[in-house]
CSV table of C-alpha atoms and ligand atoms in Angstrom, one decimal:
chain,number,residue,atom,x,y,z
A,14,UNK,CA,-0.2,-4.7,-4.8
A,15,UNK,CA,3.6,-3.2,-4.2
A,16,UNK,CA,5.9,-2.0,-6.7
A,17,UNK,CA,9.3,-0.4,-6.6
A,18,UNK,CA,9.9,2.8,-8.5
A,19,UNK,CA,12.4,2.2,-12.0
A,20,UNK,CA,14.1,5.3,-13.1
A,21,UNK,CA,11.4,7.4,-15.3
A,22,UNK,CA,8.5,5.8,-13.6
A,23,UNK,CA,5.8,8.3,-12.8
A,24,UNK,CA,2.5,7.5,-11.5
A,25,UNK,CA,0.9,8.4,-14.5
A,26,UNK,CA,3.1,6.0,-16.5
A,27,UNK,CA,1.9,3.7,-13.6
A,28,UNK,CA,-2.2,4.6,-14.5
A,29,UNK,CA,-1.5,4.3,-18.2
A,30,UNK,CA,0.1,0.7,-17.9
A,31,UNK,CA,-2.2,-0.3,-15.3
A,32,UNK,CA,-6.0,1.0,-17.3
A,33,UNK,CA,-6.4,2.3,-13.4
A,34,UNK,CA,-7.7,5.8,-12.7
A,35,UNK,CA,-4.4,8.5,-11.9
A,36,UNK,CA,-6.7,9.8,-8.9
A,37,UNK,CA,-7.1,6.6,-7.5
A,38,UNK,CA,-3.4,5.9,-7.4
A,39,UNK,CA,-3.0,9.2,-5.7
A,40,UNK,CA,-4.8,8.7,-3.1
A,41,UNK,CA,-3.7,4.9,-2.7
A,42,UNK,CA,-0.1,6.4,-1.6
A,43,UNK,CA,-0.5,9.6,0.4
A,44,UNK,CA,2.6,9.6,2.0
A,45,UNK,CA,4.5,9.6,-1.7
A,46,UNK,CA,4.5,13.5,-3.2
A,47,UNK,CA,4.2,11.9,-7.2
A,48,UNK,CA,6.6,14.7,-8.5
A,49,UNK,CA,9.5,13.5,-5.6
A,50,UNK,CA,9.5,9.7,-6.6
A,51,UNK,CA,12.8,8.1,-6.1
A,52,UNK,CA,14.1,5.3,-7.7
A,53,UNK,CA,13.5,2.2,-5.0
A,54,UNK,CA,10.5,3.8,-3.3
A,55,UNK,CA,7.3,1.7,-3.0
A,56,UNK,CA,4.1,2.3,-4.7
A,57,UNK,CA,0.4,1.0,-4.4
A,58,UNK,CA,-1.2,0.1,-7.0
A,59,UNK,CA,-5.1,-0.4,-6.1
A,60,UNK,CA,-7.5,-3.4,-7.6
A,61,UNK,CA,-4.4,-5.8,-7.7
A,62,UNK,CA,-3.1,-8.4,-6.3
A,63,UNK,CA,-0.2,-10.4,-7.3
A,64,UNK,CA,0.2,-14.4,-8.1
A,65,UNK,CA,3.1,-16.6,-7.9
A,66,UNK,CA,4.0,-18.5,-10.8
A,67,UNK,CA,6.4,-21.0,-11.2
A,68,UNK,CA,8.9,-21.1,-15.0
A,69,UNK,CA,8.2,-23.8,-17.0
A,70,UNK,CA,10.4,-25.0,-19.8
A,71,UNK,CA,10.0,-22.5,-23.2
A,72,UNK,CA,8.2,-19.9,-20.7
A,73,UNK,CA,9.6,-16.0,-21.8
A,74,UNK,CA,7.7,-12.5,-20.6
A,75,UNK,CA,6.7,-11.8,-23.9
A,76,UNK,CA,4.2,-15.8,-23.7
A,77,UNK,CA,3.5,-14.8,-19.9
A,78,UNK,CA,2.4,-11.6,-20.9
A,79,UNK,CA,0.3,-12.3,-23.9
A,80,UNK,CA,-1.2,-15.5,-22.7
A,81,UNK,CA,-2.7,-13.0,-19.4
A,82,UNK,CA,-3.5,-10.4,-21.9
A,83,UNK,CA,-1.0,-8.4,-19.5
A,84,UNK,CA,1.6,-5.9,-20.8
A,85,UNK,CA,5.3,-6.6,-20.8
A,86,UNK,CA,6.0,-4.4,-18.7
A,87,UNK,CA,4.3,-5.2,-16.2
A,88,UNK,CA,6.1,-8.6,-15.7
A,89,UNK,CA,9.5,-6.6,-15.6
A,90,UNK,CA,8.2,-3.6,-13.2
A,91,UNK,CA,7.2,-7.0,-11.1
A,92,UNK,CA,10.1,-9.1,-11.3
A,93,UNK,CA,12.6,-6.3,-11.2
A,94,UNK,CA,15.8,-9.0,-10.7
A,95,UNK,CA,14.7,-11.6,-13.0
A,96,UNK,CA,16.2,-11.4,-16.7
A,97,UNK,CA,14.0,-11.7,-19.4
A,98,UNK,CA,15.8,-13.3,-21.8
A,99,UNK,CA,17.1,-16.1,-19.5
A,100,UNK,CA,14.7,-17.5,-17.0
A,101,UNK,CA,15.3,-20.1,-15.3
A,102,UNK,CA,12.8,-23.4,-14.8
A,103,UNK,CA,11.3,-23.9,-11.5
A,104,UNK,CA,12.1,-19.9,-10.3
A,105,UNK,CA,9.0,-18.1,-9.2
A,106,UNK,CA,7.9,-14.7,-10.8
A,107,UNK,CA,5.2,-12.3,-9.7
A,108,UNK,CA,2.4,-12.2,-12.0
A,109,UNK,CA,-0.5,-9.1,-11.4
A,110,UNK,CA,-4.0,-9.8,-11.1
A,111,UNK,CA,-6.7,-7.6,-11.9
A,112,UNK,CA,-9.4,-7.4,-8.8
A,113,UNK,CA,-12.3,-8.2,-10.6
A,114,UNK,CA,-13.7,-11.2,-8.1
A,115,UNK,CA,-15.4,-9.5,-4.6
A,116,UNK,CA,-13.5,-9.5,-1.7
A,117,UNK,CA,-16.9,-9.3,0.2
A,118,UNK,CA,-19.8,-12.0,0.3
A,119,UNK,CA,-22.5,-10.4,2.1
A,120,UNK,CA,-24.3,-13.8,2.5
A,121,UNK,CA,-23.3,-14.7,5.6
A,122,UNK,CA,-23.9,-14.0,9.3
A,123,UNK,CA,-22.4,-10.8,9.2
A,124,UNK,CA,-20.6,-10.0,12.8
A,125,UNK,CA,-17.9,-7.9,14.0
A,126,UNK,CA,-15.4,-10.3,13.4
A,127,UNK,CA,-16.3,-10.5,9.9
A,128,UNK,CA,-16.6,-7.4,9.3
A,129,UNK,CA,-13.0,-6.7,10.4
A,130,UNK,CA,-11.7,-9.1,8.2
A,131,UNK,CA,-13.3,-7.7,5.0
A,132,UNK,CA,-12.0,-4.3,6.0
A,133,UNK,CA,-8.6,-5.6,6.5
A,134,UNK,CA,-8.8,-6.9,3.1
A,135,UNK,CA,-10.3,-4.5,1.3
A,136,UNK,CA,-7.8,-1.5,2.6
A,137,UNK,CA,-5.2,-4.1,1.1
A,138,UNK,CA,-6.5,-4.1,-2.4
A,139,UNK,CA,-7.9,-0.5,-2.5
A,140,UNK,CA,-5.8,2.0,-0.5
A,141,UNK,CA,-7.6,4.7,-1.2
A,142,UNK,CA,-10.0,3.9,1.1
A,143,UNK,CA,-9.1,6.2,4.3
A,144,UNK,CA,-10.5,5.2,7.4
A,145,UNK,CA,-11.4,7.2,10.9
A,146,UNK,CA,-12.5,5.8,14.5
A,147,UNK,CA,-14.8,7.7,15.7
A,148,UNK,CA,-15.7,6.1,18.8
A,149,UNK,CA,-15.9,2.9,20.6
A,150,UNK,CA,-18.8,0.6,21.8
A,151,UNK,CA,-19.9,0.0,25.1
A,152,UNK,CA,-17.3,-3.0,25.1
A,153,UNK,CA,-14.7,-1.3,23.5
A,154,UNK,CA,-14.7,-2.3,20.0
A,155,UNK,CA,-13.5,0.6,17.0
A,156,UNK,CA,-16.6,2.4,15.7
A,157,UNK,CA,-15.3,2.6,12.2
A,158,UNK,CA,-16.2,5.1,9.5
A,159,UNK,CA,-14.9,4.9,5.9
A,160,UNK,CA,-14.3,7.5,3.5
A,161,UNK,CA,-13.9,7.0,-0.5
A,162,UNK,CA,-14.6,10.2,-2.8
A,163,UNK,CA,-13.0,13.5,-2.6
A,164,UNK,CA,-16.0,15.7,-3.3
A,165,UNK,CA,-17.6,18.5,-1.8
A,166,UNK,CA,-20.7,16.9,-1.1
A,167,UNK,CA,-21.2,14.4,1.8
A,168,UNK,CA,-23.1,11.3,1.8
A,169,UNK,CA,-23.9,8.9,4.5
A,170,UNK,CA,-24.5,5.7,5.2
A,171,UNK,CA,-24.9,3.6,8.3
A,172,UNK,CA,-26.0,0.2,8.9
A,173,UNK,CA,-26.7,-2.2,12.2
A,174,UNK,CA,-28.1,0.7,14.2
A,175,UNK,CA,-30.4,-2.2,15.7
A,176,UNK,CA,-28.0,-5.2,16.0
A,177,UNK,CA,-31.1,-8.1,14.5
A,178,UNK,CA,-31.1,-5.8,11.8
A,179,UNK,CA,-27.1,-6.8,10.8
A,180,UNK,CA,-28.1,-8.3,7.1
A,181,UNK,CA,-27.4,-3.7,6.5
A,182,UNK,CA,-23.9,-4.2,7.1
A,183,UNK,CA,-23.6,-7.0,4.8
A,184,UNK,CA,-26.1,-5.2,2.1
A,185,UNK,CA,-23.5,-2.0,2.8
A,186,UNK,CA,-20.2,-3.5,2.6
A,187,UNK,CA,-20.7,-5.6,-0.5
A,188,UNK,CA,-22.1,-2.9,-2.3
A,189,UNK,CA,-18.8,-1.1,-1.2
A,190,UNK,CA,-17.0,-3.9,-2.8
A,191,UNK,CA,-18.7,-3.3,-6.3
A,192,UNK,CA,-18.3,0.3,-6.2
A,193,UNK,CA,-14.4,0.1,-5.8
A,194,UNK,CA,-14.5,-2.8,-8.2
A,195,UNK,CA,-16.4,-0.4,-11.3
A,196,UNK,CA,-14.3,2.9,-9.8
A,197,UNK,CA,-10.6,0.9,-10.0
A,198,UNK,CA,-11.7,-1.3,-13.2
A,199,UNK,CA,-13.7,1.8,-14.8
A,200,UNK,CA,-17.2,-0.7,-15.2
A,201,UNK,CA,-20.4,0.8,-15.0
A,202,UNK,CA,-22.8,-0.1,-12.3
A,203,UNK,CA,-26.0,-1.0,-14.0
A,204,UNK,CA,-25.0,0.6,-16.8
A,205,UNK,CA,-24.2,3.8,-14.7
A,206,UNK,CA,-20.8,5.3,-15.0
A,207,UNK,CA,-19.5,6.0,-11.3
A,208,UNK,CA,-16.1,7.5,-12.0
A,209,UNK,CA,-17.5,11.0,-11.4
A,210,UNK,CA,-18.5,10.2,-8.1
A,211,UNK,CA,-15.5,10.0,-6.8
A,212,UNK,CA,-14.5,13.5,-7.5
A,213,UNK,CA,-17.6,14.9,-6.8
A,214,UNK,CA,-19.0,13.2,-3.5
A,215,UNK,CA,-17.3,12.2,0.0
A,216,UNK,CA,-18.8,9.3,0.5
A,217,UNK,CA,-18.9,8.2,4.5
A,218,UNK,CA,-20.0,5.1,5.3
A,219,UNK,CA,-20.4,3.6,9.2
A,220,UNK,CA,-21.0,0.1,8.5
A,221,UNK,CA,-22.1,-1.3,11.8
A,222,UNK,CA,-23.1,1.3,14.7
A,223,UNK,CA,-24.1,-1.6,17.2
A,224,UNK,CA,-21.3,-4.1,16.6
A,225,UNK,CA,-21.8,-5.2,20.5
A,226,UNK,CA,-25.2,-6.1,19.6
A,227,UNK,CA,-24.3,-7.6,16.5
A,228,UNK,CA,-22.0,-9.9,17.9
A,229,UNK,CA,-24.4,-10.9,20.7
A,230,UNK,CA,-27.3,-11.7,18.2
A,231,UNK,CA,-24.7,-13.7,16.5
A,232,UNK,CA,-22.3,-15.4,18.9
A,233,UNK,CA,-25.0,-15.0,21.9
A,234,UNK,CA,-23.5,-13.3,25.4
A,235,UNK,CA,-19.5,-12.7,25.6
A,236,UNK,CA,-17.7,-13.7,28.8
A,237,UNK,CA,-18.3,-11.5,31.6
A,238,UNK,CA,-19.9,-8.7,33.2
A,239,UNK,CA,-21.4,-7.5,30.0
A,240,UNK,CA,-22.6,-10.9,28.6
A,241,UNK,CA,-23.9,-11.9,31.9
A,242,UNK,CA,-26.0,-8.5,32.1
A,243,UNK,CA,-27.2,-9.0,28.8
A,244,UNK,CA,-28.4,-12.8,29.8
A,245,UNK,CA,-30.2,-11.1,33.2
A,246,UNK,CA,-31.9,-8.1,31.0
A,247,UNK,CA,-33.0,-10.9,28.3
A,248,UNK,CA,-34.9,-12.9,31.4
A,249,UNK,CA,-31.6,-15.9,31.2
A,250,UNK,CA,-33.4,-16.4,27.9
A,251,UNK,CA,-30.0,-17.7,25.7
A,252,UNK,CA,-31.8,-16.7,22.4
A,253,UNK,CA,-31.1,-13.0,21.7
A,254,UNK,CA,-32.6,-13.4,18.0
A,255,UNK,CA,-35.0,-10.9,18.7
A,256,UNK,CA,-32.6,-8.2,20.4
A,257,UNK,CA,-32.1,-4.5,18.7
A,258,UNK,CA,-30.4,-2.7,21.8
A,259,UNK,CA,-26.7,-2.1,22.4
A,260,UNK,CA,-25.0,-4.5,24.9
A,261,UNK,CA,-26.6,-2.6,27.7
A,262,UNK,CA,-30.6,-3.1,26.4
A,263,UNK,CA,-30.5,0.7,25.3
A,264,UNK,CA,-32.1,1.4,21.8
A,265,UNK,CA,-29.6,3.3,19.9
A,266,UNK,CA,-32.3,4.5,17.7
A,267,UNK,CA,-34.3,5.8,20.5
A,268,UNK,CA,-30.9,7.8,21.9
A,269,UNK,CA,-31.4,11.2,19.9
A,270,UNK,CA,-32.9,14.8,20.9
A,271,UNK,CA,-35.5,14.9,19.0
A,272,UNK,CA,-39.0,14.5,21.3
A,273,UNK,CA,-37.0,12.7,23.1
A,274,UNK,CA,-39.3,12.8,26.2
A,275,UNK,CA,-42.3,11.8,23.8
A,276,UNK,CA,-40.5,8.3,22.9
A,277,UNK,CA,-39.6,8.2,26.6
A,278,UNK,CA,-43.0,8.5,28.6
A,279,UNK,CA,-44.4,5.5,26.7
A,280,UNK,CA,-41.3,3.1,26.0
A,281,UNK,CA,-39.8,0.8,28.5
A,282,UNK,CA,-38.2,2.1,31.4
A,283,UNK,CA,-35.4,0.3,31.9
A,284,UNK,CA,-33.4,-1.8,29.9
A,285,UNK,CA,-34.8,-4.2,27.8
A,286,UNK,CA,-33.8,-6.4,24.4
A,287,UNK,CA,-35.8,-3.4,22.4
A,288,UNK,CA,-37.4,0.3,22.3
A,289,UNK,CA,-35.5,1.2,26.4
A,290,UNK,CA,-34.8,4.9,24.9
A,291,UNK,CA,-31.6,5.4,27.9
A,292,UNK,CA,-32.4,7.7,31.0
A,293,UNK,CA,-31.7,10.5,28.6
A,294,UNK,CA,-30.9,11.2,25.3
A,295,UNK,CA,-27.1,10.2,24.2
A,296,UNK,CA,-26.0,8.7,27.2
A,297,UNK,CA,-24.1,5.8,24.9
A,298,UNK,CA,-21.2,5.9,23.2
A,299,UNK,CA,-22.4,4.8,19.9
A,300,UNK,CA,-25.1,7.2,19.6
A,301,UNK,CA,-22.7,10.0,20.8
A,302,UNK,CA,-20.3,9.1,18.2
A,303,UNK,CA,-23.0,8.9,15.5
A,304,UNK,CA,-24.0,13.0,16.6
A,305,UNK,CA,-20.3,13.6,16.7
A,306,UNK,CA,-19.5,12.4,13.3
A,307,UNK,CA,-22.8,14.4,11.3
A,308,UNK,CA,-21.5,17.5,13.7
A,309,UNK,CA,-18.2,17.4,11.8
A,310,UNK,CA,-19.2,15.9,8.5
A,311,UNK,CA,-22.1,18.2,7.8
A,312,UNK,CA,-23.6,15.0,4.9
A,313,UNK,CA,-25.4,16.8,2.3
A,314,UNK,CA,-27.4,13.5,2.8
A,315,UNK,CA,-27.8,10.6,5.2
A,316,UNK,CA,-29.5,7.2,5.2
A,317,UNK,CA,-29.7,4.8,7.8
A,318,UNK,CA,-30.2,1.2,7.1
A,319,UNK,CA,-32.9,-0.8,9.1
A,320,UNK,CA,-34.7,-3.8,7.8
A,321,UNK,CA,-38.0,-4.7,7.2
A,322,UNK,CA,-40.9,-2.9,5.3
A,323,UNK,CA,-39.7,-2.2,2.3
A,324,UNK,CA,-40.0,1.4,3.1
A,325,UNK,CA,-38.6,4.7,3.3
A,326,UNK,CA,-39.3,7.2,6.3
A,327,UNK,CA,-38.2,10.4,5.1
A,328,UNK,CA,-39.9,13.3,7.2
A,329,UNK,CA,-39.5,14.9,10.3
A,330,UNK,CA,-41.9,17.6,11.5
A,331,UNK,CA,-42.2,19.2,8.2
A,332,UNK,CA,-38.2,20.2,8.9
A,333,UNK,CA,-37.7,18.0,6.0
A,334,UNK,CA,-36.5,20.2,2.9
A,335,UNK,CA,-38.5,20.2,-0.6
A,336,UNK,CA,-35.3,18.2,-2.3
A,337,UNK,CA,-36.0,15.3,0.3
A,338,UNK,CA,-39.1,14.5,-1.3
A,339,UNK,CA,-37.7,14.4,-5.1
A,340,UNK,CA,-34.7,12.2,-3.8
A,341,UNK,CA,-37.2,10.1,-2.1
A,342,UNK,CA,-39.1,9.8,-5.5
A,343,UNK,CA,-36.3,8.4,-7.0
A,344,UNK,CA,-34.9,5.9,-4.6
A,345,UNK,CA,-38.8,4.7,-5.2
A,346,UNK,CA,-38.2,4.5,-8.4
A,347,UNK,CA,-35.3,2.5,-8.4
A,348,UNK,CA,-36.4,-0.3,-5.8
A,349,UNK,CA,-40.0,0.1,-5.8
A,350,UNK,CA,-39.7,0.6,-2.3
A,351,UNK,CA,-42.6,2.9,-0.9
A,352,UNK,CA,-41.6,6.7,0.6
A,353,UNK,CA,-43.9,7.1,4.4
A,354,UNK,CA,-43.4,11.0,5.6
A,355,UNK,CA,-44.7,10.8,8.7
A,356,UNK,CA,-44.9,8.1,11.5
A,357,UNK,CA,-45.2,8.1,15.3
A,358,UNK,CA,-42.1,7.7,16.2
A,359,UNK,CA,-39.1,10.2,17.2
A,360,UNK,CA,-36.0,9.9,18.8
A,361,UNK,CA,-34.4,8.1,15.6
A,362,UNK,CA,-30.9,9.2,13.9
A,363,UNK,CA,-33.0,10.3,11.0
A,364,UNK,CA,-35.2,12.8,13.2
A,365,UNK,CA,-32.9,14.2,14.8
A,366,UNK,CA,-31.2,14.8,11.7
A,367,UNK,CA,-33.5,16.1,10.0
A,368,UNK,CA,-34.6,18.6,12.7
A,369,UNK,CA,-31.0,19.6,13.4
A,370,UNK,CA,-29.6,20.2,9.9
A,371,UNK,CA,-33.0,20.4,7.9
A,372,UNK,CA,-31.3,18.6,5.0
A,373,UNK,CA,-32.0,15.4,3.5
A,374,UNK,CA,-31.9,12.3,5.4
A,375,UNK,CA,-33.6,8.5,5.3
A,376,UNK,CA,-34.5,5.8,7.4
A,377,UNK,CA,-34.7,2.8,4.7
A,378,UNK,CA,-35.9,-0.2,5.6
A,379,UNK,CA,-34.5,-3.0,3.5
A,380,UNK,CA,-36.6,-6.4,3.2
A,381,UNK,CA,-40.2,-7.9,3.5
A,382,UNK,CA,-41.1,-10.3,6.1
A,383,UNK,CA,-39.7,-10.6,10.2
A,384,UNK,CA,-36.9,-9.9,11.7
A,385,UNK,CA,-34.0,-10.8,11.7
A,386,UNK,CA,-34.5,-11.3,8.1
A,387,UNK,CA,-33.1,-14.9,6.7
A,388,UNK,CA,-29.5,-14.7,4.9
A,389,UNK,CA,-32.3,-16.6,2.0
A,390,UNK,CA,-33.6,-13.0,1.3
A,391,UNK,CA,-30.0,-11.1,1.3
A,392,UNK,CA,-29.7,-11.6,-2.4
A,393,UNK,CA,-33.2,-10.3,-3.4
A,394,UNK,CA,-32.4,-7.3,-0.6
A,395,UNK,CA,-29.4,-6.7,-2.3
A,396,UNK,CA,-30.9,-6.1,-5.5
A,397,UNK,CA,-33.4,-4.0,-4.3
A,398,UNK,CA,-30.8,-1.7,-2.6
A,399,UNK,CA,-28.5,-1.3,-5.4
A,400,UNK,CA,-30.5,1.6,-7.2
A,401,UNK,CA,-30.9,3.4,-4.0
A,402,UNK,CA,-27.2,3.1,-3.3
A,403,UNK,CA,-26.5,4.8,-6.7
A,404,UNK,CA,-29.3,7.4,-6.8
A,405,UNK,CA,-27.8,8.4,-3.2
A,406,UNK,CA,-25.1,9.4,-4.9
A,407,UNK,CA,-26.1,11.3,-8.2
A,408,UNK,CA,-29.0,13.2,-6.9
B,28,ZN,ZN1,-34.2,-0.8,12.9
């Protein structure tokens, strides 16, 4: 929501008669220096929206306001031109709405398209929320990463590294949703006060790594060279439920430098809908983005959402440190879901990770059953996740 600076508006006037957090205000209007506000200039306020509302005979502020619970001021700073004292039936005033409703319902079949369309709405309502591309798929789409936080300390998340494994993204961006619901509206998240988490931790978050994929599970092969490629590689089988590549059959989680060459010599050897590790390692753009972005973030954590098992891979060649294994504990804890070291398999963002910055990092795979997991199970996923979301963040 917009409003136009009064004479003597500050944006701590502007917290106070909102019950919104100074910090988040801040940061919802970077180009505005708070102690240079002119009269006139326009301010974001983050977690509103505004209603129309048509007069009605007997209607004054002072009913509006009370009836909404809202203060009286707000109705003016909204309605700047209106006169209190004489409105008029039939005009139309502005009334604010706290965002306390998600903008994002994860319960659907969560593709690119959608996706952009939660984004879009959610950097409406919440401004603070600064954005980056780092990359672009195969086919040319944005490889998005958010950021929300200000802290020293870096976490990560990622989701739809394996494009069948989508339901991530949704699990990712609805949890987003609550998190700038309880940080804007001051809630707790079960119970767990998250305001200090936005001064202490940078969260970055990359909700869909294969959106190319994503969209071809989804909406099955696009028109043209790609989509007709994808068709041949898939044997002209039109059913792509089963696909976890990139649009070119490569296996984003096979794309990484670490034993590489092990992962090579016994996966496919050319492209396929699964497990094809690329003729070397990082020769996609969406891998290459993903080793670009933990270059130049340096996350003090990272975990990377796969589905299924209900399980949590969280070693690599004893590079993992001590702290990894506490953290681990926890997120166990929280979601019941079972911490595995060791496996055979490399090549994975998490390895390489791991072995490159020897710092925590988490290959967590969300969900029991096959995938792709049903949209039936997201809710019970969702639940599941919530705690390791949070303790992500506070250990
Ligand atoms: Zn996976």
């Amino acid at each position: 929501m917009k409003v136009q600076v009064r004479k003597g508006d500050t944006f701590w006037y502007y917290s106070n008669l909102f019950n919104v957090p100074l910090t988040l205000i801040i940061d919802s209007n970077p180009d505005s220096d708070p102690k240079t506000l002119q009269i006139g200039d326009t301010v974001h306020i983050p977690g509103y929206q505004v209603s129309y509302y048509k007069v009605q005979k007997g209607d004054t502020f002072w009913r509006l306001a009370s009836e909404r619970r809202l203060a009286l001021d707000m109705l003016a700073l909204l309605n700047p031109n209106e006169s209190p004292r004489n409105l008029q039936v039939g005009q139309t005033l502005r009334i604010p709405v706290q965002v306390g409703f998600r903008i994002v319902d994860g319960r659907q079949a969560y593709d690119f398209d959608v996706l952009t369309k939660h984004l879009k709405e959610l950097l409406d309502t919440y401004p603070f929320i600064r954005t980056e591309k780092i990359g672009q798929s195969v086919m040319g789409k944005d490889l998005l990463e958010l950021q929300i936080g200000h802290g020293s300390k870096v976490v990560h998340w990622n989701g739809s590294f394996h494009a069948n494994e989508w339901i991530t993204t949704a699990t990712i961006m609805q949890f987003l949703n609550d998190y700038l619901i309880a940080l804007t509206n001051k809630e707790p998240i079960r119970g767990l006060d998250v305001s200090p988490y936005y001064e202490q931790v940078t969260l970055s978050i990359v909700p869909m790594v294969d959106p190319d994929g994503v969209n071809l599970v989804l909406q099955g092969p696009p028109k043209g060279p790609f989509g007709e490629e994808a068709l041949r590689i898939n044997n002209g089988n039109e059913d792509f439920s089963g696909w976890k590549a990139n649009i070119r059959g490569v296996d984003l989680n096979n794309q990484f430098p670490a034993k590489w060459e092990v992962e090579a010599e016994r996966k496919p050897k050319k492209p396929r809908y699964r497990d094809f590790p690329g003729e070397k390692p990082l020769t996609e753009p969406e891998a290459i983005a993903m080793a670009e972005l933990a270059q130049a973030r340096q996350f003090e954590k990272m975990l990377a959402f796969h589905t299924q098992g209900e399980v949590i891979y969280w070693g690599y060649e004893g590079k993992e440190p001590p702290r990894a294994f506490t953290i681990v504990n926890e997120f166990r804890r929280v979601s019941g879901y079972e911490p595995i070291r060791y496996v055979d398999s490399y090549a994975g963002y998490k390895d390489w990770f791991i072995k490159v910055y020897e710092r925590p990092g988490f290959t967590v795979e969300l969900g029991e059953g096959t995938n792709p997991l049903p949209i039936s199970q997201f809710d019970e996923i969702y639940q599941e996740t919530i705690g390791i979301f949070l303790a992500s963040l506070y250990m």
